[in-house]
Short mmCIF file of C-alpha atoms in Angstrom, two decimals:
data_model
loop_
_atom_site.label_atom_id
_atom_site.label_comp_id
_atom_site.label_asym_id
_atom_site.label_seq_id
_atom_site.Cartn_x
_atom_site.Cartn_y
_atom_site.Cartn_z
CA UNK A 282 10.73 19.45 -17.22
CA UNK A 283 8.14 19.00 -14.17
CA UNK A 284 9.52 19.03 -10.76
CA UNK A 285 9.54 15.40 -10.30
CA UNK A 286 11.71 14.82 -13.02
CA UNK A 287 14.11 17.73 -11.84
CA UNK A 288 14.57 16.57 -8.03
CA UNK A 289 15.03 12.83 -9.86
CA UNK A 290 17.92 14.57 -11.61
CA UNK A 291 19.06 16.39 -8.19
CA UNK A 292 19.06 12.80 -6.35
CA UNK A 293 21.02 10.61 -8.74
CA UNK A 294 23.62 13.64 -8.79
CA UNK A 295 23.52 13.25 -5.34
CA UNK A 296 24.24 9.95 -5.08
CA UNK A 297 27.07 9.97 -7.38
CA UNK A 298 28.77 12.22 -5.50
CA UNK A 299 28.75 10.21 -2.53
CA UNK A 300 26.55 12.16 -0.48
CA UNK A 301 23.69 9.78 0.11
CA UNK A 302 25.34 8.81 3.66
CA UNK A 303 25.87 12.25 4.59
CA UNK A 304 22.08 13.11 3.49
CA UNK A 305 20.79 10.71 5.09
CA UNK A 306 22.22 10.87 8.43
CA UNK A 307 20.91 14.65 8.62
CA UNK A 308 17.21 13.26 9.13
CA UNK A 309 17.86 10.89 12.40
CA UNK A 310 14.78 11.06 13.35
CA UNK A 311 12.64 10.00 10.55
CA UNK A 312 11.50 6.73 10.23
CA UNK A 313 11.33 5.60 6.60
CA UNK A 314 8.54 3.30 5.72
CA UNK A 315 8.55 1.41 2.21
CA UNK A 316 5.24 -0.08 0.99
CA UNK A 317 4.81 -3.22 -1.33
CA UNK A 318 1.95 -5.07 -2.82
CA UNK A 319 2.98 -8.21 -4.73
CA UNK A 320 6.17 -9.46 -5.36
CA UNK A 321 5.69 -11.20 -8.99
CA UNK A 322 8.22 -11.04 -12.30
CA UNK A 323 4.71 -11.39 -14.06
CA UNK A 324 1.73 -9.76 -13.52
CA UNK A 325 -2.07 -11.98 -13.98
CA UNK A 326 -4.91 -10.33 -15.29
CA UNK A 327 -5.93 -9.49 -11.72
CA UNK A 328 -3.25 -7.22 -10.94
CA UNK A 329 -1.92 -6.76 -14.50
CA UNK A 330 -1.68 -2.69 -15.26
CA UNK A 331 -2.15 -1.35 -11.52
CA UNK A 332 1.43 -0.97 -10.41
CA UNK A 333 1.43 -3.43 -7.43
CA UNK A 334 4.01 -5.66 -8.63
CA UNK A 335 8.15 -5.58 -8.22
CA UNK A 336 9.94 -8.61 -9.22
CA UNK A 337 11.95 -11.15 -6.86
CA UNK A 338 14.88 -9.30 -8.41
CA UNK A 339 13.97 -5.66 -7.76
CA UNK A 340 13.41 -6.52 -3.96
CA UNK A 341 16.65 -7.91 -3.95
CA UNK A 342 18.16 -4.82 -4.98
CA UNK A 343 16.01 -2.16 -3.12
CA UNK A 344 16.64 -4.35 0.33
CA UNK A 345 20.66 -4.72 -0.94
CA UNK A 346 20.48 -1.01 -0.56
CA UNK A 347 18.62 -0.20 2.26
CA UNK A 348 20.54 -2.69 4.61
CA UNK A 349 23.94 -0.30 3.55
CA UNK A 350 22.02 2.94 4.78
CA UNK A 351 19.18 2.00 7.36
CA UNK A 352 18.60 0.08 10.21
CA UNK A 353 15.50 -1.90 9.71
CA UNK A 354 12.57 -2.13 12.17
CA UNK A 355 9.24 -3.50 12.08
CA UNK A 356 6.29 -1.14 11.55
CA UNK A 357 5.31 -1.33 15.30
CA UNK A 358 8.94 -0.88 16.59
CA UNK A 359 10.03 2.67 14.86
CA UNK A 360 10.06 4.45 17.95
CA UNK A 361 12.41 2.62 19.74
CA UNK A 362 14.86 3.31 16.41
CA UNK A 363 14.07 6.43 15.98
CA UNK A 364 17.67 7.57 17.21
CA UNK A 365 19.11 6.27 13.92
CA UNK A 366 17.74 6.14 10.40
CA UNK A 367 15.11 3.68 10.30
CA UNK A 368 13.26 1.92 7.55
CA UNK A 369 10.07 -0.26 8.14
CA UNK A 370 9.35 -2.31 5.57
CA UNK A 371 5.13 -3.46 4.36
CA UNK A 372 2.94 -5.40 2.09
CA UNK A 373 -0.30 -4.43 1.97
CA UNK A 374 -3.40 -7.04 0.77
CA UNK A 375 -1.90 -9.79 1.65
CA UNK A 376 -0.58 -11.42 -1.49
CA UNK A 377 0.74 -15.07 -1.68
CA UNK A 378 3.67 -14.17 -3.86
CA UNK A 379 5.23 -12.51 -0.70
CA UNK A 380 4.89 -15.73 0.87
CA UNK A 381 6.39 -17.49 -2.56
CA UNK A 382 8.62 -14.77 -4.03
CA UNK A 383 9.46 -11.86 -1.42
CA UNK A 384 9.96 -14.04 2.09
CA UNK A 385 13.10 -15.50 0.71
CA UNK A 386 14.26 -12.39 -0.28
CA UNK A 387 13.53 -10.80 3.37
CA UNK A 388 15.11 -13.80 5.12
CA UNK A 389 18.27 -13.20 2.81
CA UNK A 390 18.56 -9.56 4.22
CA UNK A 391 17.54 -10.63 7.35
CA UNK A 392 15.29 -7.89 7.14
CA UNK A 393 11.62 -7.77 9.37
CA UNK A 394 8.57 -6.72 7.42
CA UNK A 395 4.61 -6.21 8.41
CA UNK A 396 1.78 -7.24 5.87
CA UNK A 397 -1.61 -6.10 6.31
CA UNK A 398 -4.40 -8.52 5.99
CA UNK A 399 -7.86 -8.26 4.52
CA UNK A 400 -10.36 -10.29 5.83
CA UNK A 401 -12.01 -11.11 2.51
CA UNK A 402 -8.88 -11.92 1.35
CA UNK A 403 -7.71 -14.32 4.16
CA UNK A 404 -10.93 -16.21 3.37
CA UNK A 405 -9.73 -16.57 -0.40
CA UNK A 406 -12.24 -14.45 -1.48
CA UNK A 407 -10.93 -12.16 -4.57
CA UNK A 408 -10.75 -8.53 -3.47
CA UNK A 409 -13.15 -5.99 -5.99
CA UNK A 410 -10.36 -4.27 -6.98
CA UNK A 411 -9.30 -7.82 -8.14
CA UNK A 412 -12.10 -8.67 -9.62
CA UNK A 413 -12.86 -5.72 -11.84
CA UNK A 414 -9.70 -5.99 -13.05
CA UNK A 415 -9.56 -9.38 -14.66
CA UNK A 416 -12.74 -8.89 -15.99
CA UNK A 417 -11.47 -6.04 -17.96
CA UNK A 418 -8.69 -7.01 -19.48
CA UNK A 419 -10.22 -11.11 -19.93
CA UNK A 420 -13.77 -10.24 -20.46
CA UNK A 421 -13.81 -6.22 -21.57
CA UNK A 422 -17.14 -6.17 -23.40
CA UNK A 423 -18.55 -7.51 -20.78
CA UNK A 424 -17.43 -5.96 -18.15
CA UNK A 425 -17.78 -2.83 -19.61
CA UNK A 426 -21.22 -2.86 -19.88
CA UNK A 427 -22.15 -4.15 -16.84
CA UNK A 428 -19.53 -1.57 -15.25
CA UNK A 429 -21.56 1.34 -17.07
CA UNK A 430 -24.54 0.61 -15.29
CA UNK A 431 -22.62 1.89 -11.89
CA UNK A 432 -20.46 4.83 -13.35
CA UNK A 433 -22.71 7.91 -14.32
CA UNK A 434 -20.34 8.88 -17.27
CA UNK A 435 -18.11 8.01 -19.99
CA UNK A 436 -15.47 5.20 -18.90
CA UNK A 437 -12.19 5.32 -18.81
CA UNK A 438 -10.36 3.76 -21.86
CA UNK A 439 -7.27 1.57 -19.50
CA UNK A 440 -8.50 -1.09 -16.59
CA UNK A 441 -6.86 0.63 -14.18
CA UNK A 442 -8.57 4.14 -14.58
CA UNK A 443 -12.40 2.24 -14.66
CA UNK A 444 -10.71 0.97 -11.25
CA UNK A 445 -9.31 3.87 -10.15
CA UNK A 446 -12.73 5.80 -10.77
CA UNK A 447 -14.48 3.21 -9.07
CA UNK A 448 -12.21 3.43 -5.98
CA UNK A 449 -12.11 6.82 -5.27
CA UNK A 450 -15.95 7.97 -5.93
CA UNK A 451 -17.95 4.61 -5.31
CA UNK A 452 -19.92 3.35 -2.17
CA UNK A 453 -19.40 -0.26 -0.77
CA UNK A 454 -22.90 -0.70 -1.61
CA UNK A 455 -22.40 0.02 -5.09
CA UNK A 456 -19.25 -2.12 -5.56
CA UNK A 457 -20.51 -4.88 -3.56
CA UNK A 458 -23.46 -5.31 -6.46
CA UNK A 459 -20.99 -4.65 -8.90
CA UNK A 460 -18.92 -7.50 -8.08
CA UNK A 461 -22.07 -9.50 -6.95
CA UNK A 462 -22.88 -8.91 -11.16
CA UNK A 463 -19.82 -9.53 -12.50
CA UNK A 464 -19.41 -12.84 -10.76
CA UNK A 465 -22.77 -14.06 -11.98
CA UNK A 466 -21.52 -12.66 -15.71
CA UNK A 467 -18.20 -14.21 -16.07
CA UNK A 468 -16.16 -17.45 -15.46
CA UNK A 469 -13.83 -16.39 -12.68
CA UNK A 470 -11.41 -19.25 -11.89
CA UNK A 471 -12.35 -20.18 -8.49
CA UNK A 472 -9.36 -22.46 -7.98
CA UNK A 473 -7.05 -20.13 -8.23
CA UNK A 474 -5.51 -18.78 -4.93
CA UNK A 475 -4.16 -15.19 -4.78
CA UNK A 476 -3.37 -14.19 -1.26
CA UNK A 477 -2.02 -15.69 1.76
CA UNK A 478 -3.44 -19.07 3.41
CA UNK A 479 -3.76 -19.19 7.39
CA UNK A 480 -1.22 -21.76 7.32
CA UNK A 481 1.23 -19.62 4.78
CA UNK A 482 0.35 -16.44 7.82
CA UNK A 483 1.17 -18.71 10.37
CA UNK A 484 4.31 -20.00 8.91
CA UNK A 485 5.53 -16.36 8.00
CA UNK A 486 4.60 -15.43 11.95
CA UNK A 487 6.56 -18.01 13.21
CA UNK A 488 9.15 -17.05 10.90
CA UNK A 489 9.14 -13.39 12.50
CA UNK A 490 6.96 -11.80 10.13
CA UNK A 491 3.98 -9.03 11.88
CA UNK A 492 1.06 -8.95 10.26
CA UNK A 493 -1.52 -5.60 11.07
CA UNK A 494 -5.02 -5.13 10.08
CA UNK A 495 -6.40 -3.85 6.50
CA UNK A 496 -10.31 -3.83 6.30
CA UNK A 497 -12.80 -6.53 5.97
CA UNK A 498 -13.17 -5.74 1.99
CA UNK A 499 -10.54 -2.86 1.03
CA UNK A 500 -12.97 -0.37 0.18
CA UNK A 501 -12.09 3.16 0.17
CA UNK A 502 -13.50 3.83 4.09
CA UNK A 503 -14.03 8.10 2.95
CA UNK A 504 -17.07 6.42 1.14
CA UNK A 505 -18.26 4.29 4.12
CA UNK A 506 -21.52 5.53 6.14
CA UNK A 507 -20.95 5.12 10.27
CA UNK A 508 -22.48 1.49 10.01
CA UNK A 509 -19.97 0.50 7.18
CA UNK A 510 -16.95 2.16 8.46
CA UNK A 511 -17.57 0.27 11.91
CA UNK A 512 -17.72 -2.91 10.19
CA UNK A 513 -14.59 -2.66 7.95
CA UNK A 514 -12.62 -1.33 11.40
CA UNK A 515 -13.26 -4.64 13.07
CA UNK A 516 -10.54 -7.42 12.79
CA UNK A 517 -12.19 -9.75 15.23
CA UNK A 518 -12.69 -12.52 12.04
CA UNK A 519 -8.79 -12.26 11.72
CA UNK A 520 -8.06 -12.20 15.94
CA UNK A 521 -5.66 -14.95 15.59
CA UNK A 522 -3.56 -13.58 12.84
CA UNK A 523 -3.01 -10.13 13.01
CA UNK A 524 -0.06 -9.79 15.62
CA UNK A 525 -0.31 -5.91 16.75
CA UNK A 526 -2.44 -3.24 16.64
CA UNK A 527 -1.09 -1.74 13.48
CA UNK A 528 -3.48 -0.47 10.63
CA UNK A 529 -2.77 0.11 6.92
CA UNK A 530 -5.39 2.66 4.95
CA UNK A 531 -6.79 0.88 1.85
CA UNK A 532 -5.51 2.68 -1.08
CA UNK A 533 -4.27 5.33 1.89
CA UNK A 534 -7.61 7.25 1.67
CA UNK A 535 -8.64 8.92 5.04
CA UNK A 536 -10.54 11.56 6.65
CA UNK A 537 -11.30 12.75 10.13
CA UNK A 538 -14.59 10.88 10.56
CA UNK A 539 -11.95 7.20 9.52
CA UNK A 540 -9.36 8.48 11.86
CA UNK A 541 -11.44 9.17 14.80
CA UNK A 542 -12.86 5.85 14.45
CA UNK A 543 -9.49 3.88 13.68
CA UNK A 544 -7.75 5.32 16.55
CA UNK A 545 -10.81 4.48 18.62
CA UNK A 546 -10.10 0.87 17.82
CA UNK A 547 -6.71 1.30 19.49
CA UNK A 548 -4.98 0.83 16.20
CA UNK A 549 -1.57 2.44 16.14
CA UNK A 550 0.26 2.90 14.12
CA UNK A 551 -1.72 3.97 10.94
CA UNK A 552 -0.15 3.35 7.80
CA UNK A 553 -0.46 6.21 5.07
CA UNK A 554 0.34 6.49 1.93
CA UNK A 555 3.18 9.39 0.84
CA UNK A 556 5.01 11.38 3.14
CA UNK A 557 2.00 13.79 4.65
CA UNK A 558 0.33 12.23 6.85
CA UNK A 559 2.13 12.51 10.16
CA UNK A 560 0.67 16.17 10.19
CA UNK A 561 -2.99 15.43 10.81
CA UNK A 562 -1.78 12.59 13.99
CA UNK A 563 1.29 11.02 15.53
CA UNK A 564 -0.04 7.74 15.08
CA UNK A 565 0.70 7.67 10.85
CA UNK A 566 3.67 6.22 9.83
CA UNK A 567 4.40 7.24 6.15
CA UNK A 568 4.97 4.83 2.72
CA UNK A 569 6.44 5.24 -0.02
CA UNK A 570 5.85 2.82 -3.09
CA UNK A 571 9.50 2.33 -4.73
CA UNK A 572 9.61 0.49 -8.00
CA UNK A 573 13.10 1.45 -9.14
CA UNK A 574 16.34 -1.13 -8.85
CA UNK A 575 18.59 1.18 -9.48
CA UNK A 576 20.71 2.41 -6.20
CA UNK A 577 20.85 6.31 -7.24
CA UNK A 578 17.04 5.76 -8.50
CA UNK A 579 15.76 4.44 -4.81
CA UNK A 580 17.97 6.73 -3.06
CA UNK A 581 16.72 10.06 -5.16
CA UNK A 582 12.86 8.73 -4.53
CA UNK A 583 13.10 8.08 -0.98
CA UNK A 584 15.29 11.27 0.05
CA UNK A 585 14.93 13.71 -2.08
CA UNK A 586 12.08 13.79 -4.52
CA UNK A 587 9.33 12.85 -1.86
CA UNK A 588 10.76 14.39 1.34
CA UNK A 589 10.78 17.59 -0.97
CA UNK A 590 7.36 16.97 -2.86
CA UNK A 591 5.95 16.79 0.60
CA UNK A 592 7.17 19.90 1.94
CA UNK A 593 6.50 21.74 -1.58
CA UNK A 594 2.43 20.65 -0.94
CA UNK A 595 2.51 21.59 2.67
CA UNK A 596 3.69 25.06 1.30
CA UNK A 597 1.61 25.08 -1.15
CA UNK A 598 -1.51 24.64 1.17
CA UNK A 599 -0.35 27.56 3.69
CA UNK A 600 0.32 29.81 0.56
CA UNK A 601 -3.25 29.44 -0.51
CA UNK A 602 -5.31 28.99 2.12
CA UNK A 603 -6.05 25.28 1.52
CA UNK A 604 -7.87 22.85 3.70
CA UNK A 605 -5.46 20.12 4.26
CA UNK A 606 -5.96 17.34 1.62
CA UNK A 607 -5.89 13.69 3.77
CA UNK A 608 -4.52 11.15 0.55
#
């Protein structure tokens, strides 16, 4: 059994013992933050197979939960809860079935949440990731071949590895031509809309919603140049949306050289990815991505198997000498 599994096992004992209150009361001070993508029962071909997704109902359940234990707070308002346990809820990307599926469910629980906005996406443009993925699961002949061209060795057999590769070890040159190719290759549906409308974003700021900045085109800023990584920091095209100075990590990939220049921007807080990052600045707020509906499940993820992972790296890393690892 890996350690995952095990402190899974730990939690949900936990839990059913009725010690989740008394667990999580002993952290005060930490400030929870939950991270969601879309908020669909059924996944499209564009997102289909890379775990963004929790249904309507799962919300439901996970926010049923959290208003027992926490006391919610928007991502730019965690320090003034900091005296009790605080969860921030997020949506990264910007998908329209928050708007459509997960806004009703936050208005239920009364509960405030940020999104983070990408400028290509605000202008109904479909994000690479996107993209890519349709085309391999509608069009995979295709798209394999024309993705081979980019990726200097065997593929990936699953969509969402050929994505994952591209992600982590491609340039925004590179993807930009990819998706410049695949476009002219294949019959993407161009009436289709996937992520939020200005009038949906203005609606859902009216409504209390906080939206924060997310890149011009959600590539993976480690594999921007200076000149790139400047442009993708700058949220002027989206001035009248985003409501704070907040900033979500695509994918949570960072290094010093994309820290130094989003905190130079004046963004704060910085929204990571796992529960790591506050080490390397003050400024990160950490996510975690829940999927489960289950009460013991969420309870075992969020205080216990991650809290724990996290400290079992950081050990890890002072054990051996490491340099610090910033995803």
């Amino acid at each position: 059994m890996d350690m995952r599994r095990f402190l899974m096992l730990c939690g949900r004992s936990f839990y059913r013992l009725g010690l989740a209150g008394w667990i999580i009361q002993m952290q005060p001070g930490r400030v929870r933050g939950v991270l969601y993508h879309a908020i669909d029962s059924d996944d499209t071909a564009y997102n289909r197979g890379l775990k963004l997704s929790v249904s309507p109902e799962t919300l439901d359940s996970q926010l049923a939960y959290f208003s027992r234990y926490y006391q919610f707070a928007g991502s730019s308002d965690t320090e003034a809860a900091k005296h009790s346990a605080t969860l921030a809820i997020s949506f990264d990307d910007g998908f329209s079935s928050v708007y459509h599926n997960g806004w009703p469910v936050l208005k239920k629980h009364k509960a405030p949440a940020s999104i983070f906005l990408v400028t290509r996406a605000v202008q109904q443009q479909l994000l690479w990731f996107n993209a890519l993925n349709w085309a391999l699961h509608q069009q995979p002949v295709i798209a394999r071949k024309i993705l081979g061209r980019y990726i200097q060795k065997p593929l990936p057999k699953l969509p969402r590895d050929c994505v994952i590769e591209v992600q982590e070890h491609s340039s925004p040159e590179t993807i930009s031509k990819l998706l410049e190719e695949l476009h002219e290759a294949l019959p993407f549906d161009k009436s289709q809309t996937h992520y939020l409308s200005p009038v949906q974003i203005e609606e859902m700021r009216a409504g209390g919603i906080s939206f924060g900045f997310h890149t011009v085109d959600h590539y993976n800023l480690i594999n921007c140049d200076a000149e790139e990584l400047a442009r993708q920091l700058d949220s002027s095209a989206l001035r009248s949306f985003v409501s704070d100075h907040s900033f979500a990590y695509p994918c949570g990939y960072y290094d010093a050289d994309v820290l130094r220049g989003a905190l130079s921007r004046g963004f704060d807080p910085l929204m990571g990815v796992g529960l790591d990052n506050g080490r390397h600045h003050h400024c990160h707020l950490d996510r975690v991505e829940i999927y489960h509906s289950n009460a013991a499940d969420i309870f075992a993820q969020l205080e216990v198997v991650e809290p724990l992972l996290a400290l079992f790296r950081r050990w890890m890393r002072r054990q051996t000498g490491q340099r610090p690892s910033f995803r």
